Amino acid sequence: MNLTPAEENYLKGIYSLGVSRNGDISTNELAALLQTKPASVTDMLKKLAKKGMITYVKYQGVSVTTAGKKKALEITRRRKLWEVFLVEKLRLQWDELTELSDALEHVSSPLLLQRLDEYLGYPKFDPFGDPIPNEHGEMSENPRVAILDLSVEQSGKIIGVNDNSSSFLKYLDKAGIYIGAKILVLDKVDFDGSMELLIDNKRRQFISKEVAANILSMVY
Amino acid sequence: MNLTPAEENYLKGIYSLGVSRNGDISTNELAALLQTKPASVTDMLKKLAKKGMITYVKYQGVSVTTAGKKKALEITRRRKLWEVFLVEKLRLQWDELTELSDALEHVSSPLLLQRLDEYLGYPKFDPFGDPIPNEHGEMSENPRVAILDLSVEQSGKIIGVNDNSSSFLKYLDKAGIYIGAKILVLDKVDFDGSMELLIDNKRRQFISKEVAANILSMVY
DNA sequence: GTTTATTTTTAGGTATGACTAAAATATATT
DNA sequence: AATATATTTTAGTCATACCTAAAAATAAAC
């Protein structure tokens, strides 16, 4: 069953709200997430239910079906592969991705997706450190750790962030912290929890406890 | 002035019909080109005229304004850069491009475009051998020659086609003829005008006069 | 220079995806 | 349990972009 770009956006939203949750998703939640009005959400839920992507009972909330989950993972895969392309190949920065990947995630064909995946070297994680579903919707475990939890002398590779607000991402760019950067913990300051990092064996950078808690890394 | 994807498609169509022509473009022509109905064309012409992209007088045909030409060249630039990406980086074939570039040509930001251009090595021609406008809308001269006009022993590089119908492109793929291929004219048969080529110093291939007239090359 | 044929436009309708305002249902409060 | 509040749905609009069928304008034929 084929979905329009708008339908894809709703499905993706429903799925993403559903993963971190047991119960059903409410109309208001979805409206807030998708920056639209509850009435528009209701309209769309009917369409998605008719296409078999979600289970929807009036006034009772909504959840994705097996088919819907599969589709949502496919859309997510498309988006994340394009994001890897934008960052790794075109060297765009984290805060420049959203608008473009919103558009690109709806562009695909099976062949394009396969070739893009191959071209990018079958990446397992997106630029934010989140796992990319493979063709079968399976995802790798992500052994990421907040760098706050690293010890002095430990080194790692930045693979993501917890907070992807524009202001935080801009701060990171300014501080020389980017996806793929190698870091070494030079020091941890006891009284305020701040840390001193060595980035790419070159740049020394102090970061606060709060920042350290929001940057994720793979430990070597 | 910003255009919707549909408006961009119409503008591109009007512009492309206009370049090889002195007079104005007719509604029927545009409808045929865009696979739509004349009534839909009329609707859209009003919108484009209101946005200052075209000069439109009822019943009198249509032509692009200076602003419209600039916009059309920008859209063309986006499309062609994406096409180069699809062919050079993802190794898609000519007949697989149209659908994807129809979608991709509407995806862009100034930064994306600049990075894509840089990443592709500032290409001057698209996979069909047509020139790519630069940021200022300027295009290189294309010194292409039908391989029918090459002499025996002359060699060149395939840079485009005159006929980009799906059936022709599929024939070329089957014959091992693709963009970027090196060719050497081994023989020209007098009585039917057919040619024998050596492709990439490896494959020998006979092609008819008609085919040779529709393949364009750069002469070394 | 009429008449005929073609082209183009208008008028009115459809589907998508959004909206507001009002009604229906569900949840909280007392 | 009855009322008040919050949520969700319906009903009715609007804009985009398409369509068909009919009317208007232009071009061609005689």
Coordinates of C-alpha atoms in Angstrom, one line a residue, chain A residues 104-219:
Chain A
L104 CA 14.6 13.6 1.1
E105 CA 13.0 10.9 3.2
H106 CA 10.2 10.8 0.7
V107 CA 12.4 10.3 -2.3
S108 CA 13.3 6.7 -3.0
S109 CA 13.1 3.7 -5.1
P110 CA 14.3 0.2 -4.1
L111 CA 17.3 0.5 -6.4
L112 CA 18.2 4.0 -5.2
L113 CA 18.0 2.9 -1.6
Q114 CA 20.2 -0.1 -2.2
R115 CA 22.8 1.9 -4.1
L116 CA 22.8 4.6 -1.5
D117 CA 23.3 2.1 1.2
E118 CA 26.2 0.5 -0.7
Y119 CA 27.7 3.8 -1.5
L120 CA 27.7 4.9 2.1
G121 CA 29.3 1.6 3.2
Y122 CA 26.2 0.1 4.8
P123 CA 26.2 2.5 7.8
K124 CA 24.5 1.1 11.0
F125 CA 24.0 4.5 12.7
D126 CA 22.8 7.9 11.6
P127 CA 24.7 11.1 12.3
F128 CA 22.9 11.4 15.7
G129 CA 24.0 8.0 16.7
D130 CA 20.6 6.3 16.3
P131 CA 20.5 3.0 14.6
I132 CA 19.5 2.7 10.9
P133 CA 17.1 -0.2 10.2
N134 CA 18.3 -2.6 7.5
E135 CA 16.1 -3.8 4.6
H136 CA 14.4 -6.2 6.9
G137 CA 13.7 -3.5 9.6
E138 CA 16.3 -4.9 11.9
M139 CA 18.5 -2.5 13.9
S140 CA 21.9 -2.8 15.6
E141 CA 22.3 -2.4 19.3
N142 CA 23.9 0.9 20.0
P143 CA 26.5 0.7 22.7
R144 CA 26.5 4.4 23.3
V145 CA 27.5 6.0 26.5
A146 CA 27.2 9.7 27.6
I147 CA 30.7 11.1 27.8
L148 CA 29.9 12.2 31.3
D149 CA 30.3 8.6 32.2
L150 CA 33.8 8.2 30.7
S151 CA 36.7 8.2 33.1
V152 CA 39.9 10.3 32.8
E153 CA 42.2 8.9 30.1
Q154 CA 39.4 7.0 28.5
S155 CA 38.9 7.8 24.8
G156 CA 35.9 7.3 22.4
K157 CA 34.2 8.5 19.2
I158 CA 31.3 10.9 19.2
I159 CA 28.3 9.1 17.7
G160 CA 25.4 11.2 18.8
V161 CA 23.5 13.5 21.0
N162 CA 20.6 13.3 23.4
D163 CA 19.4 16.8 22.8
N164 CA 19.1 17.8 19.1
S165 CA 17.8 21.3 19.6
S166 CA 19.2 23.8 17.2
S167 CA 20.8 25.8 19.9
F168 CA 22.7 22.8 21.4
L169 CA 23.8 21.6 17.9
K170 CA 25.1 25.1 17.2
Y171 CA 27.0 25.2 20.4
L172 CA 28.7 21.9 19.6
D173 CA 29.7 23.1 16.2
K174 CA 31.3 26.1 17.8
A175 CA 33.1 24.0 20.3
G176 CA 34.6 21.8 17.6
I177 CA 32.5 18.8 18.6
Y178 CA 31.0 16.8 15.7
I179 CA 29.9 13.4 14.8
G180 CA 32.9 11.1 14.3
A181 CA 35.3 13.2 16.3
K182 CA 37.7 11.3 18.5
I183 CA 37.8 12.4 22.1
L184 CA 40.1 11.7 25.1
V185 CA 39.0 12.7 28.6
L186 CA 41.9 14.8 30.0
D187 CA 40.3 15.8 33.3
K188 CA 37.1 15.7 35.3
V189 CA 36.6 18.5 37.7
D190 CA 35.2 17.3 41.0
F191 CA 33.3 20.3 42.3
D192 CA 31.1 21.1 39.2
G193 CA 31.4 17.8 37.2
S194 CA 32.8 19.6 34.2
M195 CA 35.2 17.9 31.9
E196 CA 38.2 18.7 29.8
L197 CA 38.4 16.9 26.5
L198 CA 41.0 16.5 23.8
I199 CA 39.3 16.5 20.4
D200 CA 40.9 14.8 17.5
N201 CA 44.2 14.8 19.3
K202 CA 44.4 18.5 18.7
R203 CA 41.9 20.8 20.4
R204 CA 41.4 21.1 24.2
Q205 CA 37.9 22.0 25.2
F206 CA 36.1 22.4 28.5
I207 CA 32.5 21.3 28.7
S208 CA 30.0 21.5 31.5
K209 CA 28.4 18.5 33.2
E210 CA 25.1 19.3 31.4
V211 CA 26.7 19.3 28.0
A212 CA 28.7 16.1 28.8
A213 CA 25.5 14.3 29.7
N214 CA 24.0 15.1 26.3
I215 CA 26.9 13.9 24.1
L216 CA 27.0 10.2 23.3
S217 CA 30.1 8.2 22.4
M218 CA 31.3 4.8 21.6
V219 CA 34.1 3.7 23.9

